[in-house]
Amino acid sequence: MQDSPTPSRHHNDALSNRQLRALGEIASGVAHEFNNLLAPMMLQTLSIEQTWGKDRELVEELQPLKQAIQQATELCQRILLLGRRSADTRERVYLNDLVSNTLKLIGSTVDRRIQIQSVFDETLPRLYTSSALVSEMIINLFFNARDTLLDGLQQRSPDSDWTPRIRVETSGFWVQGETSQFYQRITISDNGMGMTEAVRQQIFQPFFTTKKTGKGTGLGLAVVWSCIHALDGKIEVESEPGKGSTFILEIPAEARAAKKVKKVVPDAAMLPASGNHRSRILLVDDNDLVVRSFSRYLTRSGHHVTTISDGQDALHLLQREHENFDFILTDLNMPGLSGSDLIDAVRLLPFRGRIIVMSGFVTPEQKESLLLKGAAVVLSKPITPDRLLKELSVDPIFWQQTNLSMNAHHAHSHDHDQEPHELPIPA
Ligand SMILES: Nc1ncnc2c1ncn2[C@@H]1O[C@H](COP(=O)(O)OP(=O)(O)OP(=O)(O)O)[C@@H](O)[C@H]1O
Ligand SMILES: [Mg+2]
């Protein structure tokens, strides 16, 4: 059979888990700093667009800039995933649904000449895993398969009888050990260019790519590696130059539980909007760029903004005149009094507004602790203007009352491993 590569099975051992984690952490740190710069860049661009909206030429000139910022944002997000600094909650899902939904999402972006086959084991039960991480892995493996097939299309003569093909399969199997464990497998194979052994050895290393500059960042498989380890699974690769490659993901039926962020507070979508209420916002951030662009943007959107660059000063101000603010919009990482300390201190005041935390990244554990302390919402940077305005459109007083009853509800529930409770929608 021309299409199936002769298997040469490998467990990837090129880079130890620890080394990879260290690299991931470094990369995440850089991405985090970058992320902090992207939010003001986007807001500033939108502000210019708002002000000079009538100048068609200028607005058009701004589009590539907006696109570039968007791309940089996506790149940052991938790097943050590498260090697994984004929430990865677990849920009960059918692997087949997850795979077919992901394929639907990306399938239409693929060149028509590429045949996509899927073979699902319809008997698979549900998995307890992270849909986000599983989709992320499928997308990366699928795009790699697509890329090698596009290379193939370019390199082979048009009259060869080769049909570029991606085959996606699901199956399940038991592993007998001290305790037997059921695994589900996703196999993604292509009949593309394959890899030499030397390339195969390096594919999981961050920034390793054989693609032309601008075509690949070399992060796809590093992210896959990071995701599969987060789920306690395994990845195997079979490849032969000129014949194609097969990537096999083995996902345990029950992933080690990532701490779930319990939704103890309702989000903006569930609360009544305050109408055209002009909110009084205290913006606390030590980054001058963030402060300037956010306050300009919010002021233009009709809000009243007071800015302060130091947590301690913010607290003093609030101690004197907390009733003058509807919202506190605070960064987490600040020298002196951190955002988290500020929340602790504000909770001792009779402040009746909403606290919105803006942060570059938070682990699910940190997020949970911030919400339990009394933050209304934790937004990750870069924060889209839409999202921010939506959060600021909530009537803070109404939220306060709802939040109090929510926390009372939470105090009585101890079953941490169940699905998050559906919250009653306020009438
Ligand atoms: N299906 C495949 N067939 C052939 N080579 C592959 C395949 N998947 C990965 N590779 C090789 O592994 C390298 C690393 O892949 P990875 O997904 O990490 O980065 P990339 O695809 O080059 O860039 P990015 O995914 O960040 O856009 C690729 O450049 C390619 O050489
Ligand atoms: Mg890739």
Short mmCIF file of C-alpha atoms and ligand atoms in Angstrom, two decimals:
data_model
loop_
_atom_site.label_atom_id
_atom_site.label_comp_id
_atom_site.label_asym_id
_atom_site.label_seq_id
_atom_site.Cartn_x
_atom_site.Cartn_y
_atom_site.Cartn_z
CA MET A 1 0.00 0.00 0.00
CA GLN A 2 1.60 3.19 -1.14
CA ASP A 3 -0.06 5.33 1.50
CA SER A 4 0.89 3.69 4.75
CA PRO A 5 4.34 4.39 6.09
CA THR A 6 6.37 1.51 7.45
CA PRO A 7 6.06 2.04 11.15
CA SER A 8 9.16 2.93 13.07
CA ARG A 9 7.65 3.66 16.45
CA HIS A 10 9.30 6.09 18.80
CA HIS A 11 8.61 7.48 22.14
CA ASN A 12 9.88 10.99 22.10
CA ASP A 13 12.76 11.34 24.47
CA ALA A 14 14.72 14.07 22.73
CA LEU A 15 14.02 16.61 25.41
CA SER A 16 13.17 15.80 28.97
CA ASN A 17 9.91 16.95 30.41
CA ARG A 18 11.78 19.11 32.87
CA GLN A 19 13.85 20.86 30.24
CA LEU A 20 10.77 21.49 28.21
CA ARG A 21 8.93 22.90 31.16
CA ALA A 22 11.85 25.22 31.90
CA LEU A 23 11.88 26.44 28.31
CA GLY A 24 8.15 26.86 28.42
CA GLU A 25 8.41 28.95 31.54
CA ILE A 26 11.01 31.25 30.02
CA ALA A 27 9.03 31.65 26.83
CA SER A 28 5.86 32.29 28.83
CA GLY A 29 7.59 34.98 30.82
CA VAL A 30 8.57 36.78 27.62
CA ALA A 31 5.09 36.31 26.16
CA HIS A 32 3.62 37.71 29.32
CA GLU A 33 5.64 40.92 29.04
CA PHE A 34 4.68 41.17 25.39
CA ASN A 35 1.05 40.65 26.17
CA ASN A 36 1.16 43.64 28.47
CA LEU A 37 2.27 45.79 25.58
CA LEU A 38 -0.27 44.51 23.11
CA ALA A 39 -3.34 45.71 25.00
CA PRO A 40 -2.33 49.39 24.93
CA MET A 41 -1.26 49.03 21.29
CA MET A 42 -4.69 47.73 20.34
CA LEU A 43 -6.58 50.27 22.43
CA GLN A 44 -4.53 53.14 21.08
CA THR A 45 -5.19 51.98 17.52
CA LEU A 46 -8.91 51.72 18.21
CA SER A 47 -8.88 55.17 19.79
CA ILE A 48 -7.28 56.66 16.69
CA GLU A 49 -9.85 54.87 14.57
CA GLN A 50 -12.65 56.27 16.70
CA THR A 51 -11.38 59.83 16.58
CA TRP A 52 -10.47 59.93 12.91
CA GLY A 53 -13.18 57.56 11.72
CA LYS A 54 -14.19 59.93 8.95
CA ASP A 55 -10.76 59.79 7.37
CA ARG A 56 -11.22 56.69 5.22
CA GLU A 57 -7.62 56.56 4.09
CA LEU A 58 -6.29 56.64 7.62
CA VAL A 59 -8.72 53.96 8.77
CA GLU A 60 -7.60 51.77 5.91
CA GLU A 61 -3.96 52.37 6.78
CA LEU A 62 -4.69 51.18 10.30
CA GLN A 63 -6.01 47.78 9.22
CA PRO A 64 -2.64 46.05 8.69
CA LEU A 65 -1.55 47.38 12.07
CA LYS A 66 -4.64 45.91 13.73
CA GLN A 67 -4.07 42.62 11.97
CA ALA A 68 -0.46 42.48 13.07
CA ILE A 69 -1.43 43.15 16.68
CA GLN A 70 -4.05 40.43 16.43
CA GLN A 71 -1.47 37.98 15.09
CA ALA A 72 0.99 38.91 17.79
CA THR A 73 -1.74 38.31 20.33
CA GLU A 74 -2.41 34.85 18.96
CA LEU A 75 1.29 34.06 18.98
CA CYS A 76 1.52 35.15 22.60
CA GLN A 77 -1.37 32.93 23.48
CA ARG A 78 0.35 29.93 21.93
CA ILE A 79 3.50 30.63 23.85
CA LEU A 80 1.54 31.02 27.06
CA LEU A 81 -0.07 27.64 26.37
CA LEU A 82 3.42 26.22 26.14
CA GLY A 83 3.98 27.02 29.78
CA ARG A 84 0.38 25.96 30.37
CA ARG A 85 -0.39 29.27 31.89
CA SER A 86 -3.90 29.31 30.62
CA ALA A 87 -6.85 27.73 32.33
CA ASP A 88 -7.28 24.05 31.49
CA THR A 89 -10.44 22.88 33.13
CA ARG A 90 -11.72 19.34 32.88
CA GLU A 91 -15.13 18.26 31.69
CA ARG A 92 -16.98 15.16 30.57
CA VAL A 93 -16.95 14.97 26.80
CA TYR A 94 -17.23 12.52 23.95
CA LEU A 95 -13.92 12.41 22.13
CA ASN A 96 -15.71 11.85 18.80
CA ASP A 97 -17.73 15.04 19.24
CA LEU A 98 -14.63 16.96 20.17
CA VAL A 99 -12.71 15.69 17.16
CA SER A 100 -15.54 16.23 14.69
CA ASN A 101 -16.32 19.72 15.98
CA THR A 102 -12.68 20.71 15.76
CA LEU A 103 -12.43 19.31 12.24
CA LYS A 104 -15.54 21.24 11.23
CA LEU A 105 -13.93 24.38 12.52
CA ILE A 106 -10.69 23.98 10.61
CA GLY A 107 -11.67 21.65 7.76
CA SER A 108 -13.11 24.42 5.64
CA THR A 109 -9.82 26.30 5.66
CA VAL A 110 -8.06 23.43 3.94
CA ASP A 111 -7.22 23.23 0.25
CA ARG A 112 -9.99 21.33 -1.61
CA ARG A 113 -7.49 18.98 -3.21
CA ILE A 114 -6.74 17.47 0.19
CA GLN A 115 -8.99 14.56 1.09
CA ILE A 116 -10.05 14.37 4.71
CA GLN A 117 -11.14 11.00 6.04
CA SER A 118 -12.43 10.37 9.51
CA VAL A 119 -13.05 7.01 11.08
CA PHE A 120 -14.67 7.12 14.51
CA ASP A 121 -15.11 4.32 16.99
CA GLU A 122 -18.74 5.00 17.83
CA THR A 123 -18.65 2.91 21.00
CA LEU A 124 -16.30 5.24 22.90
CA PRO A 125 -17.69 6.43 26.23
CA ARG A 126 -17.20 9.91 27.59
CA LEU A 127 -13.80 11.16 28.74
CA TYR A 128 -13.01 13.40 31.66
CA THR A 129 -10.54 15.74 30.07
CA SER A 130 -9.85 19.26 28.81
CA SER A 131 -11.65 20.02 25.55
CA ALA A 132 -9.51 23.10 25.04
CA LEU A 133 -6.25 21.19 25.22
CA VAL A 134 -7.48 18.32 23.08
CA SER A 135 -8.71 20.71 20.37
CA GLU A 136 -5.46 22.63 20.50
CA MET A 137 -3.57 19.39 19.84
CA ILE A 138 -5.81 18.32 16.97
CA ILE A 139 -5.53 21.73 15.32
CA ASN A 140 -1.75 21.72 15.47
CA LEU A 141 -1.38 18.16 14.17
CA PHE A 142 -3.94 18.78 11.47
CA PHE A 143 -2.23 21.94 10.25
CA ASN A 144 1.12 20.20 10.13
CA ALA A 145 -0.42 17.44 8.02
CA ARG A 146 -1.97 20.04 5.75
CA ASP A 147 1.36 21.84 5.34
CA THR A 148 3.29 18.74 4.37
CA LEU A 149 0.57 17.84 1.85
CA LEU A 150 0.72 21.31 0.33
CA ASP A 151 4.49 20.81 -0.01
CA GLY A 152 3.73 17.51 -1.68
CA LEU A 153 1.35 19.15 -4.11
CA GLN A 154 4.02 21.66 -5.04
CA GLN A 155 6.75 19.12 -5.45
CA ARG A 156 4.99 16.34 -7.32
CA SER A 157 4.09 16.52 -10.95
CA PRO A 158 0.40 17.26 -11.47
CA ASP A 159 -0.17 14.01 -13.37
CA SER A 160 1.10 11.72 -10.61
CA ASP A 161 -1.69 9.56 -9.20
CA TRP A 162 -0.96 10.69 -5.63
CA THR A 163 -3.92 12.03 -3.71
CA PRO A 164 -3.05 14.12 -0.66
CA ARG A 165 -4.91 12.69 2.29
CA ILE A 166 -5.38 13.30 6.02
CA ARG A 167 -6.92 10.51 8.00
CA VAL A 168 -8.24 11.09 11.51
CA GLU A 169 -9.21 8.09 13.58
CA THR A 170 -10.44 7.53 17.12
CA SER A 171 -10.24 4.32 19.11
CA GLY A 172 -10.02 3.05 22.67
CA PHE A 173 -7.89 0.53 24.52
CA TRP A 174 -7.19 -0.75 28.01
CA VAL A 175 -3.78 -0.64 29.63
CA GLN A 176 -3.36 -3.26 32.34
CA GLY A 177 -1.18 -2.22 35.23
CA GLU A 178 -1.55 -1.93 38.97
CA THR A 179 -4.88 -0.41 38.17
CA SER A 180 -6.16 -0.78 34.65
CA GLN A 181 -6.87 2.41 32.84
CA PHE A 182 -8.92 3.05 29.73
CA TYR A 183 -7.32 5.26 27.09
CA GLN A 184 -8.74 6.91 24.03
CA ARG A 185 -6.60 7.42 20.99
CA ILE A 186 -6.63 9.99 18.23
CA THR A 187 -4.55 9.05 15.21
CA ILE A 188 -3.81 11.72 12.63
CA SER A 189 -1.95 10.52 9.58
CA ASP A 190 -0.95 12.05 6.31
CA ASN A 191 0.65 10.71 3.17
CA GLY A 192 2.88 13.78 2.85
CA MET A 193 6.61 14.26 2.80
CA GLY A 194 7.44 12.47 6.04
CA MET A 195 10.51 13.26 8.12
CA THR A 196 14.05 12.07 8.40
CA GLU A 197 15.12 10.59 11.70
CA ALA A 198 17.22 13.71 12.40
CA VAL A 199 14.20 15.97 12.01
CA ARG A 200 11.93 13.65 13.95
CA GLN A 201 14.29 13.82 16.92
CA GLN A 202 13.77 17.56 17.22
CA ILE A 203 10.15 18.20 16.33
CA PHE A 204 8.93 18.73 19.89
CA GLN A 205 11.53 21.35 20.68
CA PRO A 206 10.12 24.83 20.90
CA PHE A 207 11.02 26.95 17.88
CA PHE A 208 12.27 23.99 15.84
CA THR A 209 10.88 24.36 12.34
CA THR A 210 11.86 23.34 8.83
CA LYS A 211 9.45 25.86 7.37
CA LYS A 212 10.45 29.10 5.71
CA THR A 213 10.71 32.21 7.86
CA GLY A 214 7.25 33.59 8.39
CA LYS A 215 5.63 30.21 7.61
CA GLY A 216 6.20 28.41 10.87
CA THR A 217 7.15 29.37 14.39
CA GLY A 218 8.08 25.86 15.46
CA LEU A 219 5.73 26.05 18.40
CA GLY A 220 2.93 23.77 17.23
CA LEU A 221 4.35 20.47 18.41
CA ALA A 222 5.91 21.98 21.53
CA VAL A 223 2.40 23.05 22.48
CA VAL A 224 1.07 19.56 21.67
CA TRP A 225 3.75 18.04 23.88
CA SER A 226 2.89 20.37 26.70
CA CYS A 227 -0.85 19.67 26.36
CA ILE A 228 -0.55 15.89 26.24
CA HIS A 229 1.59 15.89 29.36
CA ALA A 230 -0.88 18.11 31.14
CA LEU A 231 -3.46 15.41 30.45
CA ASP A 232 -1.14 12.57 31.57
CA GLY A 233 -1.25 11.17 28.08
CA LYS A 234 1.33 10.11 25.55
CA ILE A 235 2.26 11.00 22.01
CA GLU A 236 3.90 8.72 19.48
CA VAL A 237 5.17 9.45 16.01
CA GLU A 238 5.73 7.21 13.04
CA SER A 239 7.25 8.70 9.95
CA GLU A 240 9.06 7.80 6.81
CA PRO A 241 10.54 10.28 4.34
CA GLY A 242 8.52 10.46 1.17
CA LYS A 243 5.72 8.31 2.56
CA GLY A 244 4.06 10.30 5.32
CA SER A 245 3.64 10.61 9.06
CA THR A 246 1.31 9.40 11.75
CA PHE A 247 0.84 11.11 15.09
CA ILE A 248 -0.90 9.15 17.82
CA LEU A 249 -2.31 10.85 20.89
CA GLU A 250 -3.20 8.60 23.80
CA ILE A 251 -5.47 10.27 26.31
CA PRO A 252 -6.41 8.66 29.63
CA ALA A 253 -10.14 8.41 30.31
CA GLU A 254 -9.71 10.31 33.56
CA ALA A 255 -7.13 13.08 33.47
CA ARG A 256 -5.63 14.18 36.75
CA ALA A 257 -7.98 16.93 37.79
CA ALA A 258 -6.75 20.39 37.14
CA LYS A 259 -8.16 22.59 39.83
CA LYS A 260 -11.43 23.82 38.57
CA VAL A 261 -12.30 27.46 38.80
CA LYS A 262 -15.58 27.47 40.51
CA LYS A 263 -17.83 30.12 39.21
CA VAL A 264 -18.94 31.73 42.42
CA VAL A 265 -19.77 35.01 40.81
CA PRO A 266 -22.04 35.62 37.87
CA ASP A 267 -20.44 37.03 34.77
CA ALA A 268 -21.50 40.13 32.96
CA ALA A 269 -23.71 38.30 30.51
CA MET A 270 -26.00 37.18 33.34
CA LEU A 271 -26.48 40.54 34.95
CA PRO A 272 -28.62 43.47 34.00
CA ALA A 273 -26.78 46.25 32.25
CA SER A 274 -26.69 49.63 33.88
CA GLY A 275 -27.88 51.28 30.68
CA ASN A 276 -25.94 54.34 29.76
CA HIS A 277 -24.64 54.71 33.24
CA ARG A 278 -21.45 56.69 33.38
CA SER A 279 -19.31 54.55 35.62
CA ARG A 280 -16.74 55.95 37.97
CA ILE A 281 -13.65 53.84 37.59
CA LEU A 282 -10.49 53.68 39.62
CA LEU A 283 -7.77 52.31 37.35
CA VAL A 284 -4.76 50.93 39.20
CA ASP A 285 -1.76 49.87 37.12
CA ASP A 286 1.93 50.64 37.34
CA ASN A 287 2.43 50.43 33.58
CA ASP A 288 2.21 53.93 32.23
CA LEU A 289 1.32 52.74 28.72
CA VAL A 290 -1.60 50.69 30.00
CA VAL A 291 -2.84 53.52 32.18
CA ARG A 292 -2.74 56.08 29.41
CA SER A 293 -4.37 53.99 26.72
CA PHE A 294 -7.03 52.47 28.97
CA SER A 295 -8.01 55.74 30.55
CA ARG A 296 -8.24 57.47 27.17
CA TYR A 297 -10.33 54.70 25.76
CA LEU A 298 -12.66 54.48 28.75
CA THR A 299 -13.05 58.23 28.98
CA ARG A 300 -14.00 58.37 25.33
CA SER A 301 -16.51 55.62 25.95
CA GLY A 302 -18.23 57.91 28.43
CA HIS A 303 -16.80 56.75 31.74
CA HIS A 304 -15.14 58.78 34.43
CA VAL A 305 -11.65 57.44 35.09
CA THR A 306 -9.27 58.14 37.95
CA THR A 307 -5.83 56.63 37.47
CA ILE A 308 -3.27 55.68 40.05
CA SER A 309 -0.03 53.79 39.52
CA ASP A 310 0.57 52.45 43.00
CA GLY A 311 -1.47 49.95 44.98
CA GLN A 312 -0.77 51.61 48.31
CA ASP A 313 -1.87 55.05 47.04
CA ALA A 314 -4.99 53.43 45.59
CA LEU A 315 -5.83 51.97 48.97
CA HIS A 316 -5.38 55.32 50.72
CA LEU A 317 -7.66 56.95 48.20
CA LEU A 318 -10.28 54.24 48.65
CA GLN A 319 -10.10 54.51 52.42
CA ARG A 320 -10.99 58.17 52.08
CA GLU A 321 -13.54 58.06 49.30
CA HIS A 322 -14.54 54.53 48.30
CA GLU A 323 -18.13 55.64 47.76
CA ASN A 324 -16.94 57.72 44.80
CA PHE A 325 -16.17 54.63 42.72
CA ASP A 326 -18.31 52.01 41.01
CA PHE A 327 -15.45 49.92 39.71
CA ILE A 328 -11.87 49.19 40.62
CA LEU A 329 -9.91 48.04 37.61
CA THR A 330 -6.62 46.69 38.86
CA ASP A 331 -3.49 45.00 37.62
CA LEU A 332 -2.15 42.07 39.65
CA ASN A 333 1.59 42.48 39.45
CA MET A 334 2.55 45.77 41.00
CA PRO A 335 5.47 46.63 43.22
CA GLY A 336 4.50 47.30 46.82
CA LEU A 337 0.87 46.45 47.30
CA SER A 338 -0.13 43.85 44.71
CA GLY A 339 -3.57 43.68 43.14
CA SER A 340 -4.37 40.69 45.29
CA ASP A 341 -3.35 42.54 48.50
CA LEU A 342 -5.43 45.48 47.36
CA ILE A 343 -8.52 43.28 47.08
CA ASP A 344 -7.91 41.95 50.58
CA ALA A 345 -7.67 45.48 51.94
CA VAL A 346 -10.67 46.79 50.00
CA ARG A 347 -12.83 43.95 51.30
CA LEU A 348 -12.43 45.44 54.78
CA LEU A 349 -13.97 48.67 53.53
CA PRO A 350 -17.67 49.08 52.90
CA PHE A 351 -16.90 49.42 49.17
CA ARG A 352 -20.04 48.61 47.20
CA GLY A 353 -18.64 48.40 43.68
CA ARG A 354 -17.10 45.72 41.48
CA ILE A 355 -13.46 44.79 41.39
CA ILE A 356 -12.15 43.78 37.99
CA VAL A 357 -8.71 42.20 37.86
CA MET A 358 -6.61 42.52 34.71
CA SER A 359 -3.65 40.23 34.45
CA GLY A 360 -1.15 38.87 31.99
CA PHE A 361 -1.71 35.33 33.12
CA VAL A 362 -3.10 33.55 36.12
CA THR A 363 -3.14 29.87 36.94
CA PRO A 364 -6.58 28.36 37.53
CA GLU A 365 -5.67 28.23 41.25
CA GLN A 366 -4.82 31.94 41.41
CA LYS A 367 -7.98 32.79 39.54
CA GLU A 368 -10.08 30.76 41.93
CA SER A 369 -8.51 32.43 44.92
CA LEU A 370 -9.06 35.92 43.45
CA LEU A 371 -12.72 35.17 42.79
CA LEU A 372 -13.20 33.78 46.26
CA LYS A 373 -11.63 36.88 47.75
CA GLY A 374 -14.18 39.03 46.02
CA ALA A 375 -12.93 39.93 42.56
CA ALA A 376 -15.94 40.09 40.27
CA VAL A 377 -14.03 38.90 37.28
CA VAL A 378 -10.46 38.16 36.24
CA LEU A 379 -9.65 39.25 32.70
CA SER A 380 -6.54 38.05 30.88
CA LYS A 381 -4.50 40.49 28.89
CA PRO A 382 -4.69 41.49 26.18
CA ILE A 383 -8.19 42.53 27.08
CA THR A 384 -10.47 43.34 24.21
CA PRO A 385 -12.23 46.71 24.46
CA ASP A 386 -15.59 44.97 23.93
CA ARG A 387 -15.09 42.69 26.87
CA LEU A 388 -14.00 45.51 29.12
CA LEU A 389 -16.95 47.71 28.21
CA LYS A 390 -19.29 44.76 28.77
CA GLU A 391 -17.93 44.24 32.26
CA LEU A 392 -18.27 47.95 32.96
CA SER A 393 -21.85 48.00 31.77
CA VAL A 394 -22.99 45.87 34.71
CA ASP A 395 -24.86 47.71 37.43
CA PRO A 396 -22.34 47.43 40.29
CA ILE A 397 -24.90 47.71 43.05
CA PHE A 398 -27.06 44.96 41.64
CA TRP A 399 -23.99 42.82 41.25
CA GLN A 400 -23.10 43.35 44.89
CA GLN A 401 -26.38 41.95 46.10
CA THR A 402 -26.20 38.96 43.79
CA ASN A 403 -22.62 38.29 44.70
CA LEU A 404 -23.40 38.16 48.40
CA SER A 405 -26.02 35.50 47.90
CA MET A 406 -23.72 33.59 45.54
CA ASN A 407 -20.97 33.42 48.10
CA ALA A 408 -23.41 32.23 50.70
CA HIS A 409 -24.44 29.51 48.27
CA HIS A 410 -20.81 28.60 47.68
CA ALA A 411 -20.00 28.37 51.38
CA HIS A 412 -22.44 25.47 51.66
CA SER A 413 -21.12 23.42 48.80
CA HIS A 414 -18.15 21.16 49.33
CA ASP A 415 -18.32 18.85 46.35
CA HIS A 416 -15.33 20.26 44.50
CA ASP A 417 -15.13 17.59 41.86
CA GLN A 418 -18.53 18.00 40.38
CA GLU A 419 -19.43 20.03 37.37
CA PRO A 420 -19.70 23.73 38.21
CA HIS A 421 -23.13 24.62 39.44
CA GLU A 422 -25.40 26.43 37.13
CA LEU A 423 -26.12 29.75 38.70
CA PRO A 424 -29.62 31.05 38.95
CA ILE A 425 -30.20 33.89 36.55
CA PRO A 426 -31.31 36.94 38.46
CA ALA A 427 -34.89 37.80 37.67
N1 LIG B 1 2.96 15.81 9.51
C1 LIG B 1 4.22 16.21 9.35
N2 LIG B 1 4.92 15.84 8.24
C2 LIG B 1 6.18 16.24 8.05
N3 LIG B 1 6.87 17.01 8.90
C3 LIG B 1 6.25 17.42 10.01
C4 LIG B 1 4.89 17.05 10.30
N4 LIG B 1 4.55 17.59 11.48
C5 LIG B 1 5.63 18.27 11.91
N5 LIG B 1 6.65 18.18 11.02
C6 LIG B 1 7.98 18.78 11.18
O1 LIG B 1 8.13 19.24 12.51
C7 LIG B 1 8.47 20.63 12.51
C8 LIG B 1 7.93 21.27 13.76
O2 LIG B 1 6.51 21.30 13.75
P1 LIG B 1 5.74 22.36 14.61
O3 LIG B 1 4.31 22.14 14.41
O4 LIG B 1 6.29 22.32 15.98
O5 LIG B 1 6.20 23.74 13.99
P2 LIG B 1 5.83 24.35 12.57
O6 LIG B 1 4.68 23.60 11.98
O7 LIG B 1 7.09 24.38 11.78
O8 LIG B 1 5.40 25.83 12.96
P3 LIG B 1 4.05 26.24 13.72
O9 LIG B 1 3.31 25.00 14.03
O10 LIG B 1 4.51 26.94 14.94
O11 LIG B 1 3.37 27.12 12.76
C9 LIG B 1 7.90 21.16 11.21
O12 LIG B 1 8.56 22.33 10.79
C10 LIG B 1 8.16 19.98 10.29
O13 LIG B 1 9.50 19.95 9.87
MG MG B 2 2.94 23.28 13.14
#
